[in-house]
Amino acid sequence: MLHAAMAACDADPSRTVMIGDTAHDIQMAINAGVLPLGVAWGFHTVEEQLAAGARHVARSFNELTVVLDGFADMTRAA
């Protein structure tokens, strides 16, 4: 599913983020080779998402914005 969405947008995996709220979402991101980020206000716990391989789990929208801004800065610099 993520591969198809990236193909439709001509997205580069190294410049793509998958934001999810379950361990399944995190695993999908890992399988697609994109940055796996979680959010704490969804279905699975922070611990479950981290155990699945999330690089970070945001606990608020503000925190998510900061993390995404940092990722954007990194990809622009690369």
PDB file of N, CA and C in Angstrom:
ATOM      1  N   MET A   1       0.831  -1.190   0.000  1.00  0.00           N
ATOM      2  CA  MET A   1       0.000   0.000   0.000  1.00  0.00           C
ATOM      3  C   MET A   1       0.877   1.257   0.000  1.00  0.00           C
ATOM      4  N   LEU A   2       1.894   1.311   0.856  1.00  0.00           N
ATOM      5  CA  LEU A   2       2.767   2.476   0.913  1.00  0.00           C
ATOM      6  C   LEU A   2       3.599   2.598  -0.368  1.00  0.00           C
ATOM      7  N   HIS A   3       4.069   1.455  -0.880  1.00  0.00           N
ATOM      8  CA  HIS A   3       4.813   1.494  -2.133  1.00  0.00           C
ATOM      9  C   HIS A   3       3.966   2.104  -3.253  1.00  0.00           C
ATOM     10  N   ALA A   4       2.707   1.743  -3.326  1.00  0.00           N
ATOM     11  CA  ALA A   4       1.818   2.268  -4.361  1.00  0.00           C
ATOM     12  C   ALA A   4       1.604   3.771  -4.190  1.00  0.00           C
ATOM     13  N   ALA A   5       1.426   4.215  -2.967  1.00  0.00           N
ATOM     14  CA  ALA A   5       1.232   5.648  -2.707  1.00  0.00           C
ATOM     15  C   ALA A   5       2.487   6.434  -3.078  1.00  0.00           C
ATOM     16  N   MET A   6       3.657   5.894  -2.746  1.00  0.00           N
ATOM     17  CA  MET A   6       4.901   6.574  -3.084  1.00  0.00           C
ATOM     18  C   MET A   6       5.100   6.607  -4.599  1.00  0.00           C
ATOM     19  N   ALA A   7       4.772   5.516  -5.270  1.00  0.00           N
ATOM     20  CA  ALA A   7       4.912   5.480  -6.726  1.00  0.00           C
ATOM     21  C   ALA A   7       3.990   6.503  -7.384  1.00  0.00           C
ATOM     22  N   ALA A   8       2.781   6.637  -6.883  1.00  0.00           N
ATOM     23  CA  ALA A   8       1.822   7.577  -7.446  1.00  0.00           C
ATOM     24  C   ALA A   8       2.299   9.019  -7.304  1.00  0.00           C
ATOM     25  N   CYS A   9       3.091   9.271  -6.271  1.00  0.00           N
ATOM     26  CA  CYS A   9       3.602  10.624  -6.022  1.00  0.00           C
ATOM     27  C   CYS A   9       5.051  10.797  -6.445  1.00  0.00           C
ATOM     28  N   ASP A  10       5.632   9.732  -7.007  1.00  0.00           N
ATOM     29  CA  ASP A  10       7.043   9.736  -7.374  1.00  0.00           C
ATOM     30  C   ASP A  10       7.910  10.124  -6.174  1.00  0.00           C
ATOM     31  N   ALA A  11       7.597   9.555  -5.021  1.00  0.00           N
ATOM     32  CA  ALA A  11       8.294   9.876  -3.766  1.00  0.00           C
ATOM     33  C   ALA A  11       9.555   9.037  -3.605  1.00  0.00           C
ATOM     34  N   ASP A  12      10.592   9.676  -3.149  1.00  0.00           N
ATOM     35  CA  ASP A  12      11.865   9.026  -2.845  1.00  0.00           C
ATOM     36  C   ASP A  12      11.788   8.493  -1.413  1.00  0.00           C
ATOM     37  N   PRO A  13      12.013   7.202  -1.197  1.00  0.00           N
ATOM     38  CA  PRO A  13      11.930   6.654   0.156  1.00  0.00           C
ATOM     39  C   PRO A  13      12.825   7.370   1.170  1.00  0.00           C
ATOM     40  N   SER A  14      13.981   7.859   0.737  1.00  0.00           N
ATOM     41  CA  SER A  14      14.879   8.539   1.675  1.00  0.00           C
ATOM     42  C   SER A  14      14.349   9.898   2.102  1.00  0.00           C
ATOM     43  N   ARG A  15      13.309  10.372   1.421  1.00  0.00           N
ATOM     44  CA  ARG A  15      12.720  11.674   1.744  1.00  0.00           C
ATOM     45  C   ARG A  15      11.249  11.531   2.132  1.00  0.00           C
ATOM     46  N   THR A  16      10.873  10.319   2.557  1.00  0.00           N
ATOM     47  CA  THR A  16       9.480  10.022   2.874  1.00  0.00           C
ATOM     48  C   THR A  16       9.340   9.588   4.326  1.00  0.00           C
ATOM     49  N   VAL A  17       8.255  10.010   4.952  1.00  0.00           N
ATOM     50  CA  VAL A  17       7.932   9.664   6.337  1.00  0.00           C
ATOM     51  C   VAL A  17       6.584   8.962   6.340  1.00  0.00           C
ATOM     52  N   MET A  18       6.484   7.901   7.127  1.00  0.00           N
ATOM     53  CA  MET A  18       5.192   7.248   7.371  1.00  0.00           C
ATOM     54  C   MET A  18       4.835   7.538   8.820  1.00  0.00           C
ATOM     55  N   ILE A  19       3.709   8.199   9.011  1.00  0.00           N
ATOM     56  CA  ILE A  19       3.227   8.492  10.361  1.00  0.00           C
ATOM     57  C   ILE A  19       2.065   7.562  10.638  1.00  0.00           C
ATOM     58  N   GLY A  20       2.168   6.810  11.714  1.00  0.00           N
ATOM     59  CA  GLY A  20       1.107   5.867  12.038  1.00  0.00           C
ATOM     60  C   GLY A  20       0.822   5.823  13.522  1.00  0.00           C
ATOM     61  N   ASP A  21      -0.195   5.047  13.862  1.00  0.00           N
ATOM     62  CA  ASP A  21      -0.555   4.910  15.271  1.00  0.00           C
ATOM     63  C   ASP A  21      -0.598   3.454  15.722  1.00  0.00           C
ATOM     64  N   THR A  22      -0.069   2.559  14.884  1.00  0.00           N
ATOM     65  CA  THR A  22      -0.025   1.142  15.262  1.00  0.00           C
ATOM     66  C   THR A  22       1.341   0.555  14.925  1.00  0.00           C
ATOM     67  N   ALA A  23       1.635  -0.570  15.552  1.00  0.00           N
ATOM     68  CA  ALA A  23       2.857  -1.305  15.237  1.00  0.00           C
ATOM     69  C   ALA A  23       2.836  -1.757  13.782  1.00  0.00           C
ATOM     70  N   HIS A  24       1.647  -2.033  13.247  1.00  0.00           N
ATOM     71  CA  HIS A  24       1.519  -2.446  11.846  1.00  0.00           C
ATOM     72  C   HIS A  24       1.947  -1.313  10.912  1.00  0.00           C
ATOM     73  N   ASP A  25       1.561  -0.090  11.243  1.00  0.00           N
ATOM     74  CA  ASP A  25       1.969   1.063  10.440  1.00  0.00           C
ATOM     75  C   ASP A  25       3.491   1.211  10.458  1.00  0.00           C
ATOM     76  N   ILE A  26       4.074   1.041  11.625  1.00  0.00           N
ATOM     77  CA  ILE A  26       5.519   1.166  11.767  1.00  0.00           C
ATOM     78  C   ILE A  26       6.210   0.105  10.923  1.00  0.00           C
ATOM     79  N   GLN A  27       5.721  -1.113  10.961  1.00  0.00           N
ATOM     80  CA  GLN A  27       6.322  -2.186  10.170  1.00  0.00           C
ATOM     81  C   GLN A  27       6.179  -1.914   8.675  1.00  0.00           C
ATOM     82  N   MET A  28       5.045  -1.360   8.263  1.00  0.00           N
ATOM     83  CA  MET A  28       4.854  -1.018   6.856  1.00  0.00           C
ATOM     84  C   MET A  28       5.895   0.019   6.429  1.00  0.00           C
ATOM     85  N   ALA A  29       6.151   1.010   7.264  1.00  0.00           N
ATOM     86  CA  ALA A  29       7.155   2.026   6.952  1.00  0.00           C
ATOM     87  C   ALA A  29       8.537   1.406   6.816  1.00  0.00           C
ATOM     88  N   ILE A  30       8.882   0.546   7.750  1.00  0.00           N
ATOM     89  CA  ILE A  30      10.185  -0.122   7.706  1.00  0.00           C
ATOM     90  C   ILE A  30      10.310  -0.937   6.434  1.00  0.00           C
ATOM     91  N   ASN A  31       9.279  -1.699   6.105  1.00  0.00           N
ATOM     92  CA  ASN A  31       9.299  -2.528   4.891  1.00  0.00           C
ATOM     93  C   ASN A  31       9.434  -1.688   3.620  1.00  0.00           C
ATOM     94  N   ALA A  32       8.922  -0.466   3.643  1.00  0.00           N
ATOM     95  CA  ALA A  32       9.000   0.408   2.476  1.00  0.00           C
ATOM     96  C   ALA A  32      10.291   1.227   2.453  1.00  0.00           C
ATOM     97  N   GLY A  33      11.078   1.149   3.519  1.00  0.00           N
ATOM     98  CA  GLY A  33      12.337   1.874   3.563  1.00  0.00           C
ATOM     99  C   GLY A  33      12.204   3.353   3.844  1.00  0.00           C
ATOM    100  N   VAL A  34      11.132   3.732   4.537  1.00  0.00           N
ATOM    101  CA  VAL A  34      10.916   5.139   4.877  1.00  0.00           C
ATOM    102  C   VAL A  34      11.025   5.331   6.392  1.00  0.00           C
ATOM    103  N   LEU A  35      11.106   6.581   6.823  1.00  0.00           N
ATOM    104  CA  LEU A  35      11.223   6.891   8.244  1.00  0.00           C
ATOM    105  C   LEU A  35       9.921   6.542   8.964  1.00  0.00           C
ATOM    106  N   PRO A  36       9.985   5.638   9.941  1.00  0.00           N
ATOM    107  CA  PRO A  36       8.772   5.265  10.673  1.00  0.00           C
ATOM    108  C   PRO A  36       8.569   6.139  11.914  1.00  0.00           C
ATOM    109  N   LEU A  37       7.503   6.927  11.914  1.00  0.00           N
ATOM    110  CA  LEU A  37       7.156   7.768  13.054  1.00  0.00           C
ATOM    111  C   LEU A  37       5.789   7.365  13.575  1.00  0.00           C
ATOM    112  N   GLY A  38       5.653   7.394  14.889  1.00  0.00           N
ATOM    113  CA  GLY A  38       4.377   7.069  15.501  1.00  0.00           C
ATOM    114  C   GLY A  38       3.777   8.268  16.203  1.00  0.00           C
ATOM    115  N   VAL A  39       2.507   8.142  16.523  1.00  0.00           N
ATOM    116  CA  VAL A  39       1.817   9.142  17.330  1.00  0.00           C
ATOM    117  C   VAL A  39       1.160   8.436  18.502  1.00  0.00           C
ATOM    118  N   ALA A  40       1.184   9.107  19.651  1.00  0.00           N
ATOM    119  CA  ALA A  40       0.731   8.489  20.899  1.00  0.00           C
ATOM    120  C   ALA A  40      -0.772   8.528  21.098  1.00  0.00           C
ATOM    121  N   TRP A  41      -1.492   9.214  20.236  1.00  0.00           N
ATOM    122  CA  TRP A  41      -2.931   9.357  20.454  1.00  0.00           C
ATOM    123  C   TRP A  41      -3.750   8.410  19.594  1.00  0.00           C
ATOM    124  N   GLY A  42      -3.141   7.334  19.171  1.00  0.00           N
ATOM    125  CA  GLY A  42      -3.836   6.397  18.306  1.00  0.00           C
ATOM    126  C   GLY A  42      -4.166   5.089  18.986  1.00  0.00           C
ATOM    127  N   PHE A  43      -4.117   4.032  18.217  1.00  0.00           N
ATOM    128  CA  PHE A  43      -4.581   2.721  18.645  1.00  0.00           C
ATOM    129  C   PHE A  43      -3.585   1.978  19.527  1.00  0.00           C
ATOM    130  N   HIS A  44      -2.303   1.875  19.102  1.00  0.00           N
ATOM    131  CA  HIS A  44      -1.295   1.153  19.876  1.00  0.00           C
ATOM    132  C   HIS A  44      -0.537   2.094  20.801  1.00  0.00           C
ATOM    133  N   THR A  45       0.028   1.532  21.855  1.00  0.00           N
ATOM    134  CA  THR A  45       0.759   2.323  22.833  1.00  0.00           C
ATOM    135  C   THR A  45       2.099   2.795  22.269  1.00  0.00           C
ATOM    136  N   VAL A  46       2.674   3.761  22.936  1.00  0.00           N
ATOM    137  CA  VAL A  46       4.005   4.249  22.584  1.00  0.00           C
ATOM    138  C   VAL A  46       4.990   3.095  22.612  1.00  0.00           C
ATOM    139  N   GLU A  47       4.928   2.286  23.660  1.00  0.00           N
ATOM    140  CA  GLU A  47       5.844   1.160  23.819  1.00  0.00           C
ATOM    141  C   GLU A  47       5.715   0.148  22.683  1.00  0.00           C
ATOM    142  N   GLU A  48       4.492  -0.142  22.257  1.00  0.00           N
ATOM    143  CA  GLU A  48       4.282  -1.083  21.153  1.00  0.00           C
ATOM    144  C   GLU A  48       4.872  -0.548  19.852  1.00  0.00           C
ATOM    145  N   GLN A  49       4.705   0.736  19.620  1.00  0.00           N
ATOM    146  CA  GLN A  49       5.235   1.333  18.396  1.00  0.00           C
ATOM    147  C   GLN A  49       6.761   1.374  18.415  1.00  0.00           C
ATOM    148  N   LEU A  50       7.345   1.710  19.563  1.00  0.00           N
ATOM    149  CA  LEU A  50       8.803   1.713  19.673  1.00  0.00           C
ATOM    150  C   LEU A  50       9.365   0.306  19.510  1.00  0.00           C
ATOM    151  N   ALA A  51       8.704  -0.673  20.095  1.00  0.00           N
ATOM    152  CA  ALA A  51       9.153  -2.063  19.965  1.00  0.00           C
ATOM    153  C   ALA A  51       9.089  -2.522  18.509  1.00  0.00           C
ATOM    154  N   ALA A  52       8.158  -1.980  17.748  1.00  0.00           N
ATOM    155  CA  ALA A  52       8.022  -2.341  16.333  1.00  0.00           C
ATOM    156  C   ALA A  52       9.078  -1.658  15.468  1.00  0.00           C
ATOM    157  N   GLY A  53       9.762  -0.649  16.027  1.00  0.00           N
ATOM    158  CA  GLY A  53      10.830   0.010  15.287  1.00  0.00           C
ATOM    159  C   GLY A  53      10.625   1.478  14.993  1.00  0.00           C
ATOM    160  N   ALA A  54       9.614   2.101  15.594  1.00  0.00           N
ATOM    161  CA  ALA A  54       9.411   3.535  15.380  1.00  0.00           C
ATOM    162  C   ALA A  54      10.660   4.295  15.800  1.00  0.00           C
ATOM    163  N   ARG A  55      11.087   5.223  14.972  1.00  0.00           N
ATOM    164  CA  ARG A  55      12.249   6.048  15.319  1.00  0.00           C
ATOM    165  C   ARG A  55      11.892   7.055  16.397  1.00  0.00           C
ATOM    166  N   HIS A  56      10.610   7.427  16.438  1.00  0.00           N
ATOM    167  CA  HIS A  56      10.123   8.377  17.438  1.00  0.00           C
ATOM    168  C   HIS A  56       8.611   8.234  17.502  1.00  0.00           C
ATOM    169  N   VAL A  57       8.050   8.452  18.676  1.00  0.00           N
ATOM    170  CA  VAL A  57       6.600   8.500  18.818  1.00  0.00           C
ATOM    171  C   VAL A  57       6.257   9.849  19.445  1.00  0.00           C
ATOM    172  N   ALA A  58       5.587  10.691  18.676  1.00  0.00           N
ATOM    173  CA  ALA A  58       5.208  12.023  19.142  1.00  0.00           C
ATOM    174  C   ALA A  58       4.033  11.913  20.104  1.00  0.00           C
ATOM    175  N   ARG A  59       4.110  12.697  21.144  1.00  0.00           N
ATOM    176  CA  ARG A  59       3.059  12.689  22.163  1.00  0.00           C
ATOM    177  C   ARG A  59       2.086  13.863  22.020  1.00  0.00           C
ATOM    178  N   SER A  60       2.349  14.742  21.049  1.00  0.00           N
ATOM    179  CA  SER A  60       1.455  15.873  20.781  1.00  0.00           C
ATOM    180  C   SER A  60       1.650  16.317  19.332  1.00  0.00           C
ATOM    181  N   PHE A  61       0.693  17.117  18.842  1.00  0.00           N
ATOM    182  CA  PHE A  61       0.828  17.658  17.487  1.00  0.00           C
ATOM    183  C   PHE A  61       2.044  18.575  17.407  1.00  0.00           C
ATOM    184  N   ASN A  62       2.276  19.367  18.466  1.00  0.00           N
ATOM    185  CA  ASN A  62       3.439  20.253  18.464  1.00  0.00           C
ATOM    186  C   ASN A  62       4.729  19.460  18.356  1.00  0.00           C
ATOM    187  N   GLU A  63       4.832  18.371  19.097  1.00  0.00           N
ATOM    188  CA  GLU A  63       6.035  17.537  19.037  1.00  0.00           C
ATOM    189  C   GLU A  63       6.194  16.918  17.644  1.00  0.00           C
ATOM    190  N   LEU A  64       5.098  16.484  17.056  1.00  0.00           N
ATOM    191  CA  LEU A  64       5.156  15.920  15.711  1.00  0.00           C
ATOM    192  C   LEU A  64       5.665  16.958  14.712  1.00  0.00           C
ATOM    193  N   THR A  65       5.205  18.183  14.845  1.00  0.00           N
ATOM    194  CA  THR A  65       5.657  19.262  13.965  1.00  0.00           C
ATOM    195  C   THR A  65       7.160  19.486  14.091  1.00  0.00           C
ATOM    196  N   VAL A  66       7.660  19.472  15.304  1.00  0.00           N
ATOM    197  CA  VAL A  66       9.102  19.662  15.526  1.00  0.00           C
ATOM    198  C   VAL A  66       9.895  18.531  14.875  1.00  0.00           C
ATOM    199  N   VAL A  67       9.443  17.296  15.051  1.00  0.00           N
ATOM    200  CA  VAL A  67      10.132  16.142  14.468  1.00  0.00           C
ATOM    201  C   VAL A  67      10.103  16.220  12.941  1.00  0.00           C
ATOM    202  N   LEU A  68       8.956  16.556  12.367  1.00  0.00           N
ATOM    203  CA  LEU A  68       8.848  16.661  10.910  1.00  0.00           C
ATOM    204  C   LEU A  68       9.708  17.806  10.369  1.00  0.00           C
ATOM    205  N   ASP A  69       9.740  18.919  11.076  1.00  0.00           N
ATOM    206  CA  ASP A  69      10.604  20.025  10.653  1.00  0.00           C
ATOM    207  C   ASP A  69      12.071  19.599  10.666  1.00  0.00           C
ATOM    208  N   GLY A  70      12.482  18.849  11.672  1.00  0.00           N
ATOM    209  CA  GLY A  70      13.851  18.352  11.742  1.00  0.00           C
ATOM    210  C   GLY A  70      14.162  17.407  10.595  1.00  0.00           C
ATOM    211  N   PHE A  71      13.227  16.532  10.260  1.00  0.00           N
ATOM    212  CA  PHE A  71      13.420  15.615   9.127  1.00  0.00           C
ATOM    213  C   PHE A  71      13.536  16.412   7.828  1.00  0.00           C
ATOM    214  N   ALA A  72      12.686  17.413   7.650  1.00  0.00           N
ATOM    215  CA  ALA A  72      12.736  18.239   6.440  1.00  0.00           C
ATOM    216  C   ALA A  72      14.077  18.948   6.337  1.00  0.00           C
ATOM    217  N   ASP A  73      14.583  19.455   7.443  1.00  0.00           N
ATOM    218  CA  ASP A  73      15.886  20.124   7.441  1.00  0.00           C
ATOM    219  C   ASP A  73      16.997  19.143   7.045  1.00  0.00           C
ATOM    220  N   MET A  74      16.925  17.910   7.557  1.00  0.00           N
ATOM    221  CA  MET A  74      17.936  16.900   7.232  1.00  0.00           C
ATOM    222  C   MET A  74      17.901  16.551   5.757  1.00  0.00           C
ATOM    223  N   THR A  75      16.717  16.389   5.187  1.00  0.00           N
ATOM    224  CA  THR A  75      16.626  15.985   3.782  1.00  0.00           C
ATOM    225  C   THR A  75      17.031  17.129   2.859  1.00  0.00           C
ATOM    226  N   ARG A  76      16.785  18.358   3.266  1.00  0.00           N
ATOM    227  CA  ARG A  76      17.223  19.501   2.454  1.00  0.00           C
ATOM    228  C   ARG A  76      18.744  19.608   2.435  1.00  0.00           C
ATOM    229  N   ALA A  77      19.370  19.269   3.564  1.00  0.00           N
ATOM    230  CA  ALA A  77      20.820  19.369   3.679  1.00  0.00           C
ATOM    231  C   ALA A  77      21.535  18.245   2.924  1.00  0.00           C
ATOM    232  N   ALA A  78      20.837  17.147   2.684  1.00  0.00           N
ATOM    233  CA  ALA A  78      21.469  15.991   2.030  1.00  0.00           C
ATOM    234  C   ALA A  78      21.624  16.168   0.541  1.00  0.00           C
TER     235      ALA A  78
END
